PDB file of C-alpha atoms and ligand atoms in Angstrom:
ATOM      1  CA  UNK W 252      30.510   6.340  -5.146  1.00  0.00           C
ATOM      2  CA  UNK W 253      29.635   9.855  -6.390  1.00  0.00           C
ATOM      3  CA  UNK W 254      29.510  12.184  -3.461  1.00  0.00           C
ATOM      4  CA  UNK W 255      27.636  15.467  -5.287  1.00  0.00           C
ATOM      5  CA  UNK W 256      24.339  14.671  -6.866  1.00  0.00           C
ATOM      6  CA  UNK W 257      21.699  12.561  -5.594  1.00  0.00           C
ATOM      7  CA  UNK W 258      21.253   9.478  -7.922  1.00  0.00           C
ATOM      8  CA  UNK W 259      19.033   6.954  -7.403  1.00  0.00           C
ATOM      9  CA  UNK W 260      18.637   2.693  -8.568  1.00  0.00           C
ATOM     10  CA  UNK W 261      15.364   1.394  -8.448  1.00  0.00           C
ATOM     11  CA  UNK W 262      15.406  -2.423  -8.015  1.00  0.00           C
ATOM     12  CA  UNK W 263      12.032  -4.465  -9.561  1.00  0.00           C
ATOM     13  CA  UNK W 264       9.805  -4.191 -12.112  1.00  0.00           C
ATOM     14  CA  UNK W 265       6.737  -4.721 -10.710  1.00  0.00           C
ATOM     15  CA  UNK W 266       3.556  -2.357  -9.308  1.00  0.00           C
ATOM     16  CA  UNK W 267       5.785  -0.018  -6.566  1.00  0.00           C
ATOM     17  CA  UNK W 268       8.690  -0.184  -9.197  1.00  0.00           C
ATOM     18  CA  UNK W 269       6.829   0.826 -12.192  1.00  0.00           C
ATOM     19  CA  UNK W 270       4.580   3.850 -10.628  1.00  0.00           C
ATOM     20  CA  UNK W 271       8.163   5.077  -8.542  1.00  0.00           C
ATOM     21  CA  UNK W 272      10.035   5.392 -11.522  1.00  0.00           C
ATOM     22  CA  UNK W 273       7.345   7.087 -13.255  1.00  0.00           C
ATOM     23  CA  UNK W 274       6.988   9.448 -10.320  1.00  0.00           C
ATOM     24  CA  UNK W 275      10.802  10.488 -10.274  1.00  0.00           C
ATOM     25  CA  UNK W 276      10.350  10.730 -14.197  1.00  0.00           C
ATOM     26  CA  UNK W 277       7.446  13.232 -13.758  1.00  0.00           C
ATOM     27  CA  UNK W 278       9.889  14.968 -11.381  1.00  0.00           C
ATOM     28  CA  UNK W 279      12.447  15.143 -13.581  1.00  0.00           C
ATOM     29  CA  UNK W 280      14.899  13.222 -11.286  1.00  0.00           C
ATOM     30  CA  UNK W 281      17.173  10.706 -13.536  1.00  0.00           C
ATOM     31  CA  UNK W 282      17.565   7.298 -12.308  1.00  0.00           C
ATOM     32  CA  UNK W 283      18.453   3.793 -13.107  1.00  0.00           C
ATOM     33  CA  UNK W 284      16.465   0.822 -13.017  1.00  0.00           C
ATOM     34  CA  UNK W 285      17.213  -2.583 -12.532  1.00  0.00           C
ATOM     35  CA  UNK W 286      14.760  -6.158 -12.612  1.00  0.00           C
ATOM     36  CA  UNK W 287      16.389  -9.785 -12.187  1.00  0.00           C
ATOM     37  CA  UNK W 288      13.959 -10.287 -15.142  1.00  0.00           C
ATOM     38  CA  UNK W 289      15.862  -7.884 -18.165  1.00  0.00           C
ATOM     39  CA  UNK W 290      19.307  -6.890 -16.594  1.00  0.00           C
ATOM     40  CA  UNK W 291      22.983  -8.954 -15.345  1.00  0.00           C
ATOM     41  CA  UNK W 292      24.319  -8.926 -11.867  1.00  0.00           C
ATOM     42  CA  UNK W 293      27.464  -6.965 -13.626  1.00  0.00           C
ATOM     43  CA  UNK W 294      24.481  -4.419 -14.757  1.00  0.00           C
ATOM     44  CA  UNK W 295      23.292  -4.194 -11.132  1.00  0.00           C
ATOM     45  CA  UNK W 296      26.563  -3.157 -10.032  1.00  0.00           C
ATOM     46  CA  UNK W 297      27.931  -0.642 -12.592  1.00  0.00           C
ATOM     47  CA  UNK W 298      24.284   0.875 -11.772  1.00  0.00           C
ATOM     48  CA  UNK W 299      24.617   0.509  -8.041  1.00  0.00           C
ATOM     49  CA  UNK W 300      28.184   2.156  -8.138  1.00  0.00           C
ATOM     50  CA  UNK W 301      26.720   4.962  -9.973  1.00  0.00           C
ATOM     51  CA  UNK W 302      24.063   5.450  -7.358  1.00  0.00           C
ATOM     52  CA  UNK W 303      23.554   7.095  -3.967  1.00  0.00           C
ATOM     53  CA  UNK W 304      20.452   5.522  -3.097  1.00  0.00           C
ATOM     54  CA  UNK W 305      19.069   2.059  -4.183  1.00  0.00           C
ATOM     55  CA  UNK W 306      15.366   1.731  -3.990  1.00  0.00           C
ATOM     56  CA  UNK W 307      14.266  -1.637  -3.502  1.00  0.00           C
ATOM     57  CA  UNK W 308      10.744  -1.914  -4.260  1.00  0.00           C
ATOM     58  CA  UNK W 309      10.351  -6.211  -4.408  1.00  0.00           C
ATOM     59  CA  UNK W 310       8.530  -8.486  -2.811  1.00  0.00           C
ATOM     60  CA  UNK W 311       8.935  -8.134   0.785  1.00  0.00           C
ATOM     61  CA  UNK W 312      10.283 -11.645   1.923  1.00  0.00           C
ATOM     62  CA  UNK W 313      13.003 -10.691  -0.653  1.00  0.00           C
ATOM     63  CA  UNK W 314      14.136  -7.733   0.301  1.00  0.00           C
ATOM     64  CA  UNK W 315      16.737  -8.920   3.553  1.00  0.00           C
ATOM     65  CA  UNK W 316      18.112 -11.926   1.261  1.00  0.00           C
ATOM     66  CA  UNK W 317      18.499  -9.489  -1.882  1.00  0.00           C
ATOM     67  CA  UNK W 318      19.706  -5.972  -0.090  1.00  0.00           C
ATOM     68  CA  UNK W 319      22.672  -8.581   2.346  1.00  0.00           C
ATOM     69  CA  UNK W 320      23.435 -10.531  -1.012  1.00  0.00           C
ATOM     70  CA  UNK W 321      24.604  -7.326  -2.792  1.00  0.00           C
ATOM     71  CA  UNK W 322      27.849  -5.604  -0.808  1.00  0.00           C
ATOM     72  CA  UNK W 323      28.046  -2.580  -2.517  1.00  0.00           C
ATOM     73  CA  UNK W 324      24.517  -1.543  -0.774  1.00  0.00           C
ATOM     74  CA  UNK W 325      26.033  -0.893   2.118  1.00  0.00           C
ATOM     75  CA  UNK W 326      27.859   2.084   1.368  1.00  0.00           C
ATOM     76  CA  UNK W 327      24.708   3.573  -0.365  1.00  0.00           C
ATOM     77  CA  UNK W 328      21.497   4.685   1.682  1.00  0.00           C
ATOM     78  CA  UNK W 329      19.261   1.824   0.659  1.00  0.00           C
ATOM     79  CA  UNK W 330      15.241   1.668   0.822  1.00  0.00           C
ATOM     80  CA  UNK W 331      12.674  -0.701   0.732  1.00  0.00           C
ATOM     81  CA  UNK W 332       8.588   0.534   0.695  1.00  0.00           C
ATOM     82  CA  UNK W 333       7.406  -1.966   2.479  1.00  0.00           C
ATOM     83  CA  UNK W 334       4.608  -1.399   4.983  1.00  0.00           C
ATOM     84  CA  UNK W 335       5.732  -4.323   8.069  1.00  0.00           C
ATOM     85  CA  UNK W 336       9.282  -4.666   7.490  1.00  0.00           C
ATOM     86  CA  UNK W 337      11.931  -3.102   9.819  1.00  0.00           C
ATOM     87  CA  UNK W 338      15.474  -4.520   8.891  1.00  0.00           C
ATOM     88  CA  UNK W 339      18.911  -2.926  10.074  1.00  0.00           C
ATOM     89  CA  UNK W 340      20.043  -4.168   6.277  1.00  0.00           C
ATOM     90  CA  UNK W 341      17.398  -1.337   4.735  1.00  0.00           C
ATOM     91  CA  UNK W 342      14.958   1.677   5.676  1.00  0.00           C
ATOM     92  CA  UNK W 343      11.823   1.771   5.341  1.00  0.00           C
ATOM     93  CA  UNK W 344       9.760   4.432   3.597  1.00  0.00           C
ATOM     94  CA  UNK W 345       5.873   3.358   3.296  1.00  0.00           C
ATOM     95  CA  UNK W 346       3.954   5.063   0.718  1.00  0.00           C
ATOM     96  CA  UNK W 347       0.424   5.228   1.942  1.00  0.00           C
ATOM     97  CA  UNK W 348      -1.521   4.619  -0.774  1.00  0.00           C
ATOM     98  CA  UNK W 349      -2.589   1.489  -2.969  1.00  0.00           C
ATOM     99  CA  UNK W 350      -0.455   0.598  -6.896  1.00  0.00           C
ATOM    100  CA  UNK W 351      -1.985  -1.427  -9.409  1.00  0.00           C
ATOM    101  CA  UNK W 352      -0.783  -1.883 -13.108  1.00  0.00           C
ATOM    102  CA  UNK W 353      -2.357   1.593 -13.898  1.00  0.00           C
ATOM    103  CA  UNK W 354       0.015   4.716 -13.601  1.00  0.00           C
ATOM    104  CA  UNK W 355      -1.668   7.594 -11.681  1.00  0.00           C
ATOM    105  CA  UNK W 356      -0.787  11.257 -12.328  1.00  0.00           C
ATOM    106  CA  UNK W 357       1.855  13.367 -10.982  1.00  0.00           C
ATOM    107  CA  UNK W 358      -1.155  15.029  -8.231  1.00  0.00           C
ATOM    108  CA  UNK W 359      -1.789  11.902  -6.603  1.00  0.00           C
ATOM    109  CA  UNK W 360       2.077  10.804  -6.116  1.00  0.00           C
ATOM    110  CA  UNK W 361       2.724  14.542  -4.637  1.00  0.00           C
ATOM    111  CA  UNK W 362      -0.244  14.069  -1.908  1.00  0.00           C
ATOM    112  CA  UNK W 363       0.467  10.633  -0.951  1.00  0.00           C
ATOM    113  CA  UNK W 364       2.354  10.521   2.958  1.00  0.00           C
ATOM    114  CA  UNK W 365       5.769   8.123   3.389  1.00  0.00           C
ATOM    115  CA  UNK W 366       5.556   6.907   6.669  1.00  0.00           C
ATOM    116  CA  UNK W 367       9.257   6.168   8.236  1.00  0.00           C
ATOM    117  CA  UNK W 368      10.721   4.700  10.873  1.00  0.00           C
ATOM    118  CA  UNK W 369      11.548   6.770  14.153  1.00  0.00           C
ATOM    119  CA  UNK W 370      15.240   7.027  14.677  1.00  0.00           C
ATOM    120  CA  UNK W 371      16.570   6.410  11.330  1.00  0.00           C
ATOM    121  CA  UNK W 372      17.355   8.836   8.325  1.00  0.00           C
ATOM    122  CA  UNK W 373      14.984  12.309   8.141  1.00  0.00           C
ATOM    123  CA  UNK W 374      12.821  11.711   4.856  1.00  0.00           C
ATOM    124  CA  UNK W 375      14.981  14.249   2.777  1.00  0.00           C
ATOM    125  CA  UNK W 376      18.149  11.956   3.187  1.00  0.00           C
ATOM    126  CA  UNK W 377      15.671   8.931   2.572  1.00  0.00           C
ATOM    127  CA  UNK W 378      14.596  10.284  -1.013  1.00  0.00           C
ATOM    128  CA  UNK W 379      15.979  13.087  -2.107  1.00  0.00           C
ATOM    129  CA  UNK W 380      14.460  15.724  -4.107  1.00  0.00           C
ATOM    130  CA  UNK W 381      10.444  14.265  -3.218  1.00  0.00           C
ATOM    131  CA  UNK W 382       8.565  17.019  -0.919  1.00  0.00           C
ATOM    132  CA  UNK W 383       6.238  14.694  -0.029  1.00  0.00           C
ATOM    133  CA  UNK W 384       4.350  14.774   3.542  1.00  0.00           C
ATOM    134  CA  UNK W 385       5.987  12.005   5.889  1.00  0.00           C
ATOM    135  CA  UNK W 386       5.320  11.034   9.298  1.00  0.00           C
ATOM    136  CA  UNK W 387       7.451   8.788  11.771  1.00  0.00           C
ATOM    137  CA  UNK W 388       6.198   5.530  13.826  1.00  0.00           C
ATOM    138  CA  UNK W 389       8.101   4.108  16.233  1.00  0.00           C
ATOM    139  CA  UNK W 390       9.341   1.060  14.649  1.00  0.00           C
ATOM    140  CA  UNK W 391       7.377  -1.759  16.925  1.00  0.00           C
ATOM    141  CA  UNK W 392       4.357   0.100  16.106  1.00  0.00           C
ATOM    142  CA  UNK W 393       4.403  -0.878  12.428  1.00  0.00           C
ATOM    143  CA  UNK W 394       2.967  -4.290  12.253  1.00  0.00           C
ATOM    144  CA  UNK W 395       0.031  -2.705  14.102  1.00  0.00           C
ATOM    145  CA  UNK W 396       0.110   0.045  11.063  1.00  0.00           C
ATOM    146  CA  UNK W 397       0.379  -2.393   8.192  1.00  0.00           C
ATOM    147  CA  UNK W 398      -2.488  -4.421   9.530  1.00  0.00           C
ATOM    148  CA  UNK W 399      -4.499  -1.674   9.760  1.00  0.00           C
ATOM    149  CA  UNK W 400      -3.454  -0.406   5.892  1.00  0.00           C
ATOM    150  CA  UNK W 401      -4.485  -4.128   4.761  1.00  0.00           C
ATOM    151  CA  UNK W 402      -7.940  -4.002   6.827  1.00  0.00           C
ATOM    152  CA  UNK W 403      -8.986  -0.590   5.533  1.00  0.00           C
ATOM    153  CA  UNK W 404      -7.494  -0.788   1.675  1.00  0.00           C
ATOM    154  CA  UNK W 405      -7.393  -4.722   0.717  1.00  0.00           C
ATOM    155  CA  UNK W 406     -10.553  -5.741   2.573  1.00  0.00           C
ATOM    156  CA  UNK W 407     -12.794  -3.008   1.653  1.00  0.00           C
ATOM    157  CA  UNK W 408     -11.625  -3.403  -2.081  1.00  0.00           C
ATOM    158  CA  UNK W 409     -12.743  -7.504  -1.732  1.00  0.00           C
ATOM    159  CA  UNK W 410     -15.672  -6.463  -0.146  1.00  0.00           C
ATOM    160  CA  UNK W 411     -16.645  -3.718  -3.315  1.00  0.00           C
ATOM    161  CA  UNK W 412     -15.514  -5.795  -5.978  1.00  0.00           C
ATOM    162  CA  UNK W 413     -18.149  -8.686  -4.209  1.00  0.00           C
ATOM    163  CA  UNK W 414     -20.841  -5.937  -4.692  1.00  0.00           C
ATOM    164  CA  UNK W 415     -19.902  -5.037  -8.147  1.00  0.00           C
ATOM    165  CA  UNK W 416     -19.971  -9.040  -9.038  1.00  0.00           C
ATOM    166  CA  UNK W 417     -22.818  -9.647  -7.237  1.00  0.00           C
ATOM    167  CA  UNK W 418     -24.544  -6.301  -8.804  1.00  0.00           C
ATOM    168  CA  UNK W 419     -23.635  -7.936 -12.504  1.00  0.00           C
ATOM    169  CA  UNK W 420     -23.702 -11.495 -12.238  1.00  0.00           C
ATOM    170  CA  UNK W 421     -26.621 -11.953  -9.791  1.00  0.00           C
ATOM    171  CA  UNK W 422     -28.634  -8.797 -10.393  1.00  0.00           C
ATOM    172  CA  UNK W 423     -28.160  -8.087 -13.941  1.00  0.00           C
ATOM    173  CA  UNK W 424     -27.313  -4.408 -12.953  1.00  0.00           C
ATOM    174  CA  UNK W 425     -24.141  -2.560 -14.033  1.00  0.00           C
ATOM    175  CA  UNK W 426     -21.285  -2.051 -11.803  1.00  0.00           C
ATOM    176  CA  UNK W 427     -21.448   1.878 -12.303  1.00  0.00           C
ATOM    177  CA  UNK W 428     -25.038   2.092 -10.244  1.00  0.00           C
ATOM    178  CA  UNK W 429     -22.937   2.105  -7.308  1.00  0.00           C
ATOM    179  CA  UNK W 430     -20.358   4.435  -7.974  1.00  0.00           C
ATOM    180  CA  UNK W 431     -21.940   7.292  -6.548  1.00  0.00           C
ATOM    181  CA  UNK W 432     -22.563   5.326  -3.325  1.00  0.00           C
ATOM    182  CA  UNK W 433     -18.803   4.418  -3.030  1.00  0.00           C
ATOM    183  CA  UNK W 434     -18.009   8.687  -4.057  1.00  0.00           C
ATOM    184  CA  UNK W 435     -20.329   9.518  -0.616  1.00  0.00           C
ATOM    185  CA  UNK W 436     -19.163   6.754   1.483  1.00  0.00           C
ATOM    186  CA  UNK W 437     -15.512   8.059   0.965  1.00  0.00           C
ATOM    187  CA  UNK W 438     -16.886  11.682   1.219  1.00  0.00           C
ATOM    188  CA  UNK W 439     -18.516  10.609   4.712  1.00  0.00           C
ATOM    189  CA  UNK W 440     -15.103   8.663   6.271  1.00  0.00           C
ATOM    190  CA  UNK W 441     -13.101  11.990   4.898  1.00  0.00           C
ATOM    191  CA  UNK W 442     -15.415  14.338   7.655  1.00  0.00           C
ATOM    192  CA  UNK W 443     -14.154  13.153  10.658  1.00  0.00           C
ATOM    193  CA  UNK W 444     -16.745  15.432  12.455  1.00  0.00           C
ATOM    194  CA  UNK W 445     -20.011  13.077  12.364  1.00  0.00           C
ATOM    195  CA  UNK W 446     -20.195   9.222  11.987  1.00  0.00           C
ATOM    196  CA  UNK W 447     -19.963   7.962   8.295  1.00  0.00           C
ATOM    197  CA  UNK W 448     -21.834   4.430   9.317  1.00  0.00           C
ATOM    198  CA  UNK W 449     -25.036   4.097   8.144  1.00  0.00           C
ATOM    199  CA  UNK W 450     -27.542   1.129   7.937  1.00  0.00           C
ATOM    200  CA  UNK W 451     -28.989  -1.852   9.690  1.00  0.00           C
ATOM    201  CA  UNK W 452     -25.582  -2.382  11.973  1.00  0.00           C
ATOM    202  CA  UNK W 453     -26.125   1.873  12.792  1.00  0.00           C
ATOM    203  CA  UNK W 454     -29.500   1.616  13.731  1.00  0.00           C
ATOM    204  CA  UNK W 455     -29.085  -1.916  15.042  1.00  0.00           C
ATOM    205  CA  UNK W 456     -31.798  -3.158  13.364  1.00  0.00           C
ATOM    206  CA  UNK W 457     -31.685  -7.100  14.217  1.00  0.00           C
ATOM    207  CA  UNK W 458     -34.263  -8.262  12.242  1.00  0.00           C
ATOM    208  CA  UNK W 459     -32.776  -6.576   9.097  1.00  0.00           C
ATOM    209  CA  UNK W 460     -29.317  -8.072  10.555  1.00  0.00           C
ATOM    210  CA  UNK W 461     -31.194 -11.867  10.419  1.00  0.00           C
ATOM    211  CA  UNK W 462     -32.285 -11.490   6.999  1.00  0.00           C
ATOM    212  CA  UNK W 463     -29.280 -10.157   5.868  1.00  0.00           C
ATOM    213  CA  UNK W 464     -27.235 -13.377   7.260  1.00  0.00           C
ATOM    214  CA  UNK W 465     -30.124 -15.647   6.111  1.00  0.00           C
ATOM    215  CA  UNK W 466     -29.516 -14.775   2.597  1.00  0.00           C
ATOM    216  CA  UNK W 467     -25.685 -15.447   2.997  1.00  0.00           C
ATOM    217  CA  UNK W 468     -26.374 -18.823   4.374  1.00  0.00           C
ATOM    218  CA  UNK W 469     -23.343 -20.975   2.647  1.00  0.00           C
ATOM    219  CA  UNK W 470     -21.205 -17.762   1.719  1.00  0.00           C
ATOM    220  CA  UNK W 471     -18.004 -16.981   3.233  1.00  0.00           C
ATOM    221  CA  UNK W 472     -18.924 -13.501   3.547  1.00  0.00           C
ATOM    222  CA  UNK W 473     -21.374 -14.630   6.310  1.00  0.00           C
ATOM    223  CA  UNK W 474     -18.698 -15.020   8.656  1.00  0.00           C
ATOM    224  CA  UNK W 475     -16.967 -11.620   7.301  1.00  0.00           C
ATOM    225  CA  UNK W 476     -20.395 -10.476   8.495  1.00  0.00           C
ATOM    226  CA  UNK W 477     -20.936 -11.964  11.968  1.00  0.00           C
ATOM    227  CA  UNK W 478     -16.986 -10.767  12.326  1.00  0.00           C
ATOM    228  CA  UNK W 479     -18.423  -7.226  11.894  1.00  0.00           C
ATOM    229  CA  UNK W 480     -20.884  -7.198  14.729  1.00  0.00           C
ATOM    230  CA  UNK W 481     -18.589  -8.767  16.901  1.00  0.00           C
ATOM    231  CA  UNK W 482     -16.245  -5.872  16.537  1.00  0.00           C
ATOM    232  CA  UNK W 483     -19.301  -3.651  17.031  1.00  0.00           C
ATOM    233  CA  UNK W 484     -20.410  -5.391  19.785  1.00  0.00           C
ATOM    234  CA  UNK W 485     -23.923  -6.529  17.801  1.00  0.00           C
ATOM    235  CA  UNK W 486     -24.968  -9.662  19.653  1.00  0.00           C
ATOM    236  CA  UNK W 487     -27.526 -11.619  17.900  1.00  0.00           C
ATOM    237  CA  UNK W 488     -28.874 -14.726  18.679  1.00  0.00           C
ATOM    238  CA  UNK W 489     -29.845 -17.939  16.755  1.00  0.00           C
ATOM    239  CA  UNK W 490     -33.820 -18.179  16.216  1.00  0.00           C
ATOM    240  CA  UNK W 491     -34.445 -14.904  18.613  1.00  0.00           C
TER     241      UNK W 491
HETATM  242  N1  NAP S1867       1.686  -2.785  -4.755  1.00  0.00           N
HETATM  243  C1  NAP S1867       1.354  -1.993  -3.272  1.00  0.00           C
HETATM  244  O1  NAP S1867      -0.048  -1.246  -3.284  1.00  0.00           O
HETATM  245  C2  NAP S1867       1.938  -1.049  -2.491  1.00  0.00           C
HETATM  246  C3  NAP S1867       1.947  -0.190  -1.529  1.00  0.00           C
HETATM  247  C4  NAP S1867       3.037  -0.085  -0.392  1.00  0.00           C
HETATM  248  C5  NAP S1867       3.650  -0.546  -0.572  1.00  0.00           C
HETATM  249  N2  NAP S1867       4.207  -1.765  -1.536  1.00  0.00           N
HETATM  250  C6  NAP S1867       5.239  -2.010  -1.127  1.00  0.00           C
HETATM  251  O2  NAP S1867       6.071  -2.456  -2.570  1.00  0.00           O
HETATM  252  C7  NAP S1867       6.973  -3.331  -2.274  1.00  0.00           C
HETATM  253  C8  NAP S1867       6.734  -3.719  -4.065  1.00  0.00           C
HETATM  254  O3  NAP S1867       4.958  -4.484  -4.191  1.00  0.00           O
HETATM  255  P1  NAP S1867       4.912  -4.335  -5.825  1.00  0.00           P
HETATM  256  O4  NAP S1867       3.088  -4.424  -5.334  1.00  0.00           O
HETATM  257  O5  NAP S1867       5.608  -3.737  -6.500  1.00  0.00           O
HETATM  258  O6  NAP S1867       4.769  -6.287  -5.769  1.00  0.00           O
HETATM  259  P2  NAP S1867       4.986  -7.308  -7.130  1.00  0.00           P
HETATM  260  O7  NAP S1867       4.218  -6.184  -8.077  1.00  0.00           O
HETATM  261  O8  NAP S1867       4.286  -8.671  -6.957  1.00  0.00           O
HETATM  262  O9  NAP S1867       6.252  -6.628  -7.905  1.00  0.00           O
HETATM  263  C9  NAP S1867       7.367  -7.751  -7.264  1.00  0.00           C
HETATM  264  C10 NAP S1867       8.771  -7.509  -7.709  1.00  0.00           C
HETATM  265  O10 NAP S1867       9.713  -8.164  -6.879  1.00  0.00           O
HETATM  266  C11 NAP S1867      10.579  -9.228  -7.788  1.00  0.00           C
HETATM  267  N3  NAP S1867      11.074 -10.015  -6.884  1.00  0.00           N
HETATM  268  C12 NAP S1867      10.505 -10.808  -6.031  1.00  0.00           C
HETATM  269  N4  NAP S1867      11.788 -11.600  -5.501  1.00  0.00           N
HETATM  270  C13 NAP S1867      12.849 -11.185  -5.968  1.00  0.00           C
HETATM  271  C14 NAP S1867      13.883 -11.519  -5.956  1.00  0.00           C
HETATM  272  N5  NAP S1867      14.629 -12.935  -5.033  1.00  0.00           N
HETATM  273  N6  NAP S1867      15.230 -10.720  -6.056  1.00  0.00           N
HETATM  274  C15 NAP S1867      15.129 -10.075  -7.180  1.00  0.00           C
HETATM  275  N7  NAP S1867      13.602  -9.635  -7.526  1.00  0.00           N
HETATM  276  C16 NAP S1867      12.793 -10.294  -6.728  1.00  0.00           C
HETATM  277  C17 NAP S1867       9.663  -9.510  -8.863  1.00  0.00           C
HETATM  278  O11 NAP S1867      10.351  -9.758  -9.963  1.00  0.00           O
HETATM  279  P3  NAP S1867       9.871 -11.096 -10.935  1.00  0.00           P
HETATM  280  O12 NAP S1867       9.345 -10.133 -11.831  1.00  0.00           O
HETATM  281  O13 NAP S1867      11.694 -10.981 -11.948  1.00  0.00           O
HETATM  282  O14 NAP S1867       8.923 -11.888 -10.402  1.00  0.00           O
HETATM  283  C18 NAP S1867       8.953  -7.873  -9.068  1.00  0.00           C
HETATM  284  O15 NAP S1867       9.272  -7.298 -10.017  1.00  0.00           O
HETATM  285  C19 NAP S1867       6.733  -4.279  -1.522  1.00  0.00           C
HETATM  286  O16 NAP S1867       8.075  -4.148  -0.654  1.00  0.00           O
HETATM  287  C20 NAP S1867       5.907  -3.978  -1.132  1.00  0.00           C
HETATM  288  O17 NAP S1867       5.202  -4.125   0.346  1.00  0.00           O
HETATM  289  C21 NAP S1867       3.272  -2.224  -2.457  1.00  0.00           C
END
């Protein structure tokens, strides 16, 4: 194992592996890449031999088994980016960001914080060369942390996709018509001094809520609407 310069091998060729490799390149941090699609086990071992840090960016369910199988990893700092996984086989460092197929500019990567576990290595030892903000949480709070990430990021994406599709397909309007609305909601949410929620749920306008529910009859989103009413303690009786 090299004992001077820190050096990375990134495992995987999915979205996050591509983004992280791009980030390291933008920072001029040299690194090896390995994925099961493009390289052999022998090539993996050669790269790992020459690395101090292994960043395992593969599907959550495959991480533990993959790290356990590759004995060479145990002599190196092994890191995964899963938001929910806590394992003795690798350190968790979750980038609080969403990664799609499209790569981002350097500024976006620089501003994303990493969430790491209390009681494990320091951030600079986990991901040397990165100056990102980082926060520690108790490992047992990770499932809650990740569930909240999914609710906020993934659920809103599903809702907005459905809105854009409805505008285009059902109403014949361009999705872009809603972009200023989306931007202002994000702005309002970031201003923590004022409540961001507006509309019939904020006003507890029961007749409008009933009308919304009626038009969603037969749509699975009607149940989602009821779920939000329940979360906000708004009681709505049928035919009342
Ligand atoms: N996407 C996000 O927004 C995001 C955000 C934060 C953290 N993360 C975390 O980042 C990690 C990677 O997520 P992703 O979104 O990049 O996933 P992804 O795009 O679905 O890519 C998954 C990768 O895992 C590889 N893989 C799966 N099983 C494997 C195995 N048994 N051995 C070797 N390689 C295997 C796949 O290889 P093949 O292509 O050969 O199948 C693929 O390269 C996950 O831990 C995830 O929780 C993701």
